[in-house]
Amino acid sequence: MKISDIFSYAFSTIKLRKLRAGLTTLGVIIGIAAIVALLSLAQGFESTITYQLQKGFSTNTLVVTPGSGFNQMNRNPFGTTSSGFKLLINDTQLINKIEKVNASVAVIQKTCYIKFNDKEIGLTITGVNFTQFKNIYSTTFVARYGEIPSNPENDTVIIGYRLRDPWENGTILCDLDDEIEITWTTRVGIHSENKSYTGKVTAVLGEIGFNFGGGPSDYGVYIPISRAQSFFETDECNMIVVQLVDDSEETIEEVSESIKELFDNQVSVSSPTAMLDIISSAFSTIELLLAGIAAISLLVAGIGIMNIMIVSLMERTREIGILKALGMKNKTVLLIFLSETIIIGLIGSVAGIVVGWSLAYIVGRIGELSGMAPFGVGRRIGAMGISITPMLTPTVPLGALAFGIMVSVIFGLYPAWRASKLNPVEALRYE
């Protein structure tokens, strides 16, 4: 019997039992749809997060902070550690002498109160050398409105994109040329003392998204490093951002070790590239977990296929006996039953892929409209400003199709084997 005839016979048998076959196929559809929907959402999330991280990161940079090991975990708000080690602004000169270091910039960060018109908000003020910072973060520390001055005045202030319109509804909190009041509370003995000065917004940065360590932020407020030194009365910096000649793993490791040796292992050196690798690994684990959870429903569908095929075997015992009496071989009977499961698995898998992708797309659209979708799909996530769209790579539908058919065949194998081993005489006498 030809393969085409076997599949034709199997398909006609399925058509005779449409309701039962439809319910069995539905189980496969649900399982495959769950796999495709979850994985496409997860891949979309990973793709968007990775893009935002790469955009916010500068992969050829290192971030040096005071403290190492346990001390790094117990840093106080002023950037010092229990060991008393401090990074100074002039330490950039020492770092610049290290081989394969292109440039470095010191960063001073303090939490202050910023008064925009009638609103007062607690934000982190960042003091940097604008020219050096722009050279290192050439794609993110860029003005969308106004201009970043090379020789800024002491009252110059640059704000992040989200501080201009934090609610994204056209309500401007602070705009170009606006004056803002910066207030810092410091401790003198046992008393608190407030220091204030008025700055002028000369530039608003473009939208960045996620940032790593000392990189620009959508909610950042930036002032000249000289102004930060005088206002906060310190030469101590919270971190030093180091730009390397390239972002190769060898260069990152070599310079990191050199910096630690330079400061006698009293600093920690962080790499955006290492962070990206960790995040990528974490997403791979999450995708595997989601696929495993969704696969459980497909295995349940496989048990349903086995159950239905066994019931079908009992109903068609006499039919099988007649076919065998007419000369049909055991192998042909086996192939007929397996063909039925393959057809069910194929139809269910294809339909499941379509349904799964449709569900993921709908969830993404709902998320864009409401900002409440699972996994943050389509929503703006706080300061990260991320809009996530489901993504379907070729491996997902192909893998889902193969897995759906494989599960159907595996669970249909036992009923098919039992059908092929039926004794024709006993099958003919079966009522």
XYZ file of C-alpha atoms in Angstrom:
431
model
C 0.000 0.000 0.000
C 1.397 3.393 -1.005
C 2.205 6.035 1.587
C -0.226 8.433 -0.114
C -2.987 5.816 0.149
C -2.184 5.241 3.830
C -2.467 8.962 4.619
C -5.619 9.259 2.528
C -7.216 6.367 4.409
C -6.106 7.799 7.755
C -7.512 11.232 6.867
C -10.864 9.771 5.819
C -11.014 7.925 9.169
C -10.423 11.198 11.022
C -13.185 12.883 9.003
C -15.650 10.210 10.107
C -15.007 11.154 13.735
C -14.791 14.937 13.382
C -15.824 15.931 16.900
C -13.481 13.503 18.628
C -10.592 14.363 16.304
C -11.323 18.073 16.709
C -11.175 17.898 20.514
C -7.951 15.902 20.359
C -6.435 18.420 17.937
C -7.563 21.240 20.235
C -5.352 19.879 22.984
C -2.344 20.038 20.658
C -3.307 23.546 19.544
C -3.437 24.786 23.142
C -0.048 23.278 23.985
C 1.704 24.634 20.878
C -0.009 28.021 21.202
C 1.221 28.324 24.796
C 4.797 27.528 23.755
C 4.801 29.952 20.820
C 3.084 32.791 22.709
C 5.323 32.574 25.777
C 8.546 32.222 23.811
C 7.707 35.036 21.362
C 6.885 37.344 24.281
C 10.063 36.310 26.091
C 12.210 36.785 22.976
C 10.593 40.146 22.292
C 11.305 41.171 25.875
C 14.905 39.973 25.644
C 15.471 41.672 22.284
C 14.131 45.002 23.494
C 15.967 44.879 26.816
C 19.227 43.908 25.081
C 18.831 46.739 22.570
C 18.135 49.233 25.332
C 21.087 47.979 27.361
C 23.439 48.180 24.386
C 22.125 51.651 23.654
C 22.559 52.800 27.244
C 25.837 50.974 27.700
C 29.139 51.805 26.112
C 30.638 48.352 25.756
C 34.215 49.620 25.687
C 33.930 51.184 29.138
C 34.617 50.158 32.711
C 33.112 51.659 35.851
C 35.488 51.960 38.808
C 33.927 52.394 42.264
C 35.534 52.472 45.729
C 35.480 49.274 47.787
C 35.760 45.610 46.886
C 34.090 42.385 47.969
C 32.145 42.802 51.202
C 33.001 46.510 51.475
C 31.459 47.139 48.063
C 28.139 45.824 49.363
C 28.228 48.120 52.369
C 28.946 51.454 50.759
C 27.259 54.416 52.431
C 25.275 57.052 50.502
C 28.311 59.290 50.163
C 30.223 56.707 48.163
C 32.779 55.756 50.822
C 33.314 52.339 52.334
C 34.035 51.027 55.782
C 37.703 50.754 54.764
C 37.843 54.544 54.374
C 39.221 54.335 50.820
C 38.122 57.187 48.551
C 38.344 57.772 44.835
C 39.490 61.271 43.963
C 38.873 63.265 40.822
C 42.619 63.447 40.090
C 42.804 59.623 40.113
C 41.764 59.820 36.451
C 45.306 60.969 35.660
C 46.704 57.724 37.093
C 44.170 55.589 35.230
C 44.886 57.357 31.932
C 48.498 56.139 32.116
C 47.397 52.476 32.022
C 47.981 50.745 28.711
C 44.864 50.348 26.509
C 42.998 53.095 28.366
C 41.758 55.752 25.977
C 40.270 58.212 28.486
C 38.548 58.409 31.865
C 36.124 60.771 33.550
C 35.324 61.273 37.229
C 31.672 61.313 38.318
C 30.341 63.018 41.458
C 26.801 62.040 42.455
C 24.730 63.447 45.311
C 21.038 63.256 46.137
C 19.525 66.734 46.142
C 16.131 68.399 45.999
C 15.354 70.031 42.686
C 12.694 72.710 42.480
C 10.991 72.941 39.089
C 8.656 75.930 39.184
C 6.315 74.934 42.049
C 7.337 71.263 42.249
C 10.169 69.901 44.373
C 11.611 66.461 43.603
C 14.458 64.452 45.115
C 16.894 63.492 42.346
C 20.510 62.521 41.880
C 22.750 65.351 40.741
C 25.699 64.240 38.616
C 28.806 66.368 38.268
C 30.956 65.558 35.221
C 33.244 67.097 32.671
C 30.751 67.574 29.828
C 33.312 67.273 27.018
C 34.912 64.083 28.341
C 31.546 62.564 29.211
C 30.224 63.289 25.726
C 33.307 61.712 24.124
C 32.799 58.502 26.102
C 29.002 58.356 25.697
C 28.869 59.811 22.207
C 25.524 58.180 21.345
C 23.622 58.883 24.557
C 24.974 62.098 26.066
C 23.563 64.063 23.151
C 21.257 67.084 23.318
C 17.815 66.847 21.772
C 16.963 70.401 22.728
C 19.591 73.066 23.206
C 23.339 72.437 23.147
C 25.872 70.842 25.483
C 28.538 73.510 26.046
C 32.245 72.660 25.909
C 33.075 75.391 28.443
C 29.967 75.530 30.622
C 29.131 78.325 33.026
C 28.845 77.454 36.713
C 25.048 77.670 36.562
C 24.758 75.339 33.555
C 22.355 72.406 34.005
C 21.578 69.555 31.603
C 18.534 67.366 32.236
C 17.445 63.934 31.015
C 14.670 63.442 28.501
C 12.039 62.258 30.985
C 12.443 65.250 33.266
C 11.099 67.483 30.536
C 7.848 65.531 30.110
C 7.788 62.837 32.831
C 4.118 61.921 32.312
C 4.407 61.698 28.515
C 1.224 63.702 28.034
C 2.614 67.029 26.935
C 2.759 68.453 30.458
C 6.189 70.061 30.541
C 7.837 69.948 33.962
C 11.036 71.672 32.970
C 12.126 73.017 29.592
C 15.053 74.644 27.888
C 16.192 77.937 29.458
C 14.157 77.305 32.623
C 15.748 78.080 35.968
C 15.815 75.369 38.645
C 16.819 75.528 42.272
C 19.172 72.824 43.548
C 19.243 72.210 47.300
C 21.675 69.892 49.045
C 21.423 68.938 52.701
C 24.721 68.302 54.416
C 25.653 67.621 58.012
C 27.791 69.981 60.034
C 28.536 68.393 63.381
C 25.184 67.297 64.774
C 23.217 69.808 62.723
C 21.909 69.740 59.157
C 22.656 72.558 56.786
C 20.959 73.354 53.477
C 22.913 74.773 50.548
C 21.152 76.040 47.443
C 21.909 77.640 44.121
C 19.949 78.386 40.961
C 20.926 76.796 37.667
C 19.756 77.283 34.105
C 18.773 74.437 31.766
C 20.912 74.735 28.639
C 20.186 71.303 27.134
C 17.744 68.412 27.297
C 19.164 64.995 26.377
C 17.554 62.682 23.886
C 15.696 59.565 25.055
C 18.126 56.909 26.273
C 16.243 54.094 28.005
C 18.245 51.904 30.369
C 21.648 53.013 31.587
C 24.492 51.174 33.278
C 26.453 52.611 36.180
C 27.842 56.026 35.319
C 26.113 56.323 31.943
C 23.577 59.046 31.058
C 20.009 58.632 32.324
C 16.597 59.873 31.216
C 16.057 61.166 34.763
C 19.560 62.567 35.227
C 20.507 66.112 36.183
C 24.030 67.088 35.118
C 26.186 69.986 36.277
C 29.836 70.866 35.543
C 32.368 68.941 37.624
C 33.928 72.187 38.857
C 30.533 73.375 40.121
C 29.979 70.013 41.850
C 33.353 70.264 43.584
C 32.644 73.714 44.981
C 28.975 73.144 45.789
C 29.496 69.797 47.526
C 32.870 70.896 48.890
C 34.678 67.704 47.920
C 37.302 66.323 45.555
C 35.979 62.811 46.146
C 34.102 61.121 43.312
C 31.621 58.270 43.440
C 33.002 56.551 40.369
C 35.351 56.859 37.450
C 34.217 55.802 33.994
C 37.098 54.415 31.928
C 37.018 54.237 28.134
C 39.117 51.456 26.594
C 40.679 51.261 23.156
C 38.327 48.363 22.309
C 35.714 46.127 23.935
C 37.491 42.781 23.567
C 37.382 40.428 26.531
C 41.167 40.393 26.712
C 41.353 44.200 26.956
C 38.596 44.371 29.567
C 40.251 41.764 31.788
C 43.744 43.219 31.387
C 42.732 46.803 32.212
C 40.460 45.685 35.058
C 43.341 43.877 36.736
C 45.660 46.831 36.172
C 43.194 49.223 37.809
C 42.740 46.935 40.823
C 46.502 46.636 41.228
C 46.882 50.420 40.897
C 44.534 50.974 43.848
C 45.787 47.975 45.835
C 42.526 46.022 45.289
C 40.484 48.649 47.110
C 38.204 49.317 44.125
C 35.643 47.336 42.169
C 35.657 47.349 38.377
C 32.406 46.640 36.533
C 32.029 45.893 32.838
C 28.827 46.496 30.815
C 29.825 43.578 28.552
C 29.874 41.202 31.514
C 26.482 42.532 32.577
C 25.079 41.882 29.091
C 26.400 38.315 29.174
C 24.747 37.701 32.551
C 21.448 39.140 31.344
C 21.570 37.069 28.149
C 22.241 33.915 30.163
C 19.378 34.731 32.537
C 16.966 35.226 29.633
C 17.989 31.901 28.100
C 17.160 30.186 31.391
C 13.817 31.997 31.590
C 12.928 30.992 28.025
C 13.793 27.369 28.775
C 11.619 27.474 31.906
C 8.678 29.012 30.028
C 8.997 26.441 27.244
C 9.046 23.638 29.826
C 5.915 24.961 31.522
C 4.101 25.274 28.188
C 5.286 21.806 27.123
C 3.423 20.268 30.059
C 0.103 21.168 28.440
C 1.294 19.537 25.216
C 2.194 16.343 27.084
C -1.321 16.339 28.524
C -2.593 16.630 24.957
C -0.365 13.650 24.044
C -2.034 11.545 26.733
C -5.364 12.583 25.221
C -4.138 11.383 21.815
C -3.187 7.998 23.271
C -6.565 7.693 24.963
C -8.474 8.567 21.805
C -6.420 6.191 19.663
C -6.998 3.318 22.099
C -10.736 4.021 22.034
C -10.563 4.171 18.241
C -8.724 0.843 18.237
C -11.493 -0.790 20.268
C -14.171 0.603 17.951
C -12.371 -0.521 14.803
C -11.287 -3.992 15.912
C -13.569 -5.760 13.409
C -12.477 -3.338 10.676
C -8.848 -4.184 11.341
C -9.688 -7.895 11.340
C -11.321 -7.592 7.919
C -8.366 -5.642 6.508
C -5.938 -8.246 7.796
C -8.098 -11.069 6.450
C -7.892 -9.367 3.038
C -4.111 -9.455 3.246
C -3.109 -6.178 4.869
C 0.271 -6.433 6.589
C 0.967 -5.561 10.217
C 3.279 -2.753 9.092
C 0.517 -1.178 7.029
C -1.915 -1.220 9.981
C 0.799 0.347 12.150
C 1.405 3.085 9.570
C -2.317 3.841 9.254
C -2.675 4.499 12.977
C 0.582 6.462 13.116
C -0.569 8.504 10.115
C -3.683 9.511 12.014
C -1.607 10.797 14.931
C 0.793 12.580 12.554
C -2.125 14.341 10.832
C -3.585 15.377 14.188
C -0.177 16.586 15.381
C 0.527 18.443 12.141
C -2.826 20.237 12.007
C -2.706 21.017 15.728
C 0.865 22.310 15.540
C 0.282 24.571 12.537
C -2.921 25.948 14.026
C -1.201 26.323 17.408
C 1.628 28.357 15.874
C -0.867 30.724 14.239
C -2.963 31.012 17.411
C 0.112 31.467 19.633
C 1.567 34.249 17.509
C -1.845 35.929 17.274
C -2.220 35.831 21.064
C 1.268 37.281 21.546
C 0.518 40.067 19.063
C -2.818 40.855 20.748
C -1.162 40.962 24.172
C 1.474 43.289 22.742
C -1.180 45.595 21.291
C -3.167 45.605 24.536
C 0.040 46.435 26.390
C 0.746 49.378 24.079
C -2.725 50.751 24.728
C -2.989 50.094 28.435
C 0.622 49.763 29.597
C -0.435 46.794 31.744
C 0.640 43.788 29.667
C 2.418 40.776 31.230
C 6.220 40.835 31.210
C 5.986 44.598 30.548
C 5.007 43.900 26.919
C 4.300 47.117 25.103
C 4.484 49.200 28.247
C 6.828 51.931 29.372
C 8.794 50.564 32.274
C 9.605 53.424 34.595
C 12.709 55.269 33.692
C 13.752 52.658 31.171
C 11.206 53.845 28.600
C 10.892 50.450 26.958
C 8.200 49.509 24.464
C 8.302 45.745 23.908
C 7.021 43.926 20.826
C 6.705 40.097 20.609
C 9.282 38.514 18.312
C 9.061 35.177 16.510
C 12.360 33.728 15.306
C 12.285 30.807 12.805
C 13.529 28.354 15.434
C 10.389 28.810 17.552
C 7.733 27.746 14.986
C 9.975 25.053 13.502
C 10.777 23.680 16.932
C 7.125 23.853 18.005
C 6.043 22.043 14.819
C 8.607 19.274 15.295
C 7.805 18.941 19.008
C 4.049 18.785 18.385
C 4.376 16.042 15.775
C 6.919 14.139 17.871
C 4.664 14.129 20.949
C 1.710 12.972 18.821
C 3.710 10.128 17.299
C 5.179 9.005 20.629
C 1.791 8.841 22.340
C 0.168 7.257 19.288
C 2.847 4.588 18.938
C 1.441 2.194 21.560
C -2.149 2.133 20.175
C -0.744 1.691 16.651
C 1.450 -1.200 17.790
C -1.518 -2.863 19.515
C -3.603 -2.496 16.349
C -0.872 -4.071 14.200
C -0.623 -7.079 16.537
C -4.330 -7.937 16.525
C -5.144 -11.527 15.550
C -7.425 -11.332 12.476
C -9.596 -14.306 13.630
C -10.126 -12.830 17.104
C -10.681 -9.377 15.607
C -13.440 -10.697 13.337
C -15.183 -12.320 16.302
C -14.964 -9.085 18.358
C -18.296 -7.441 19.181
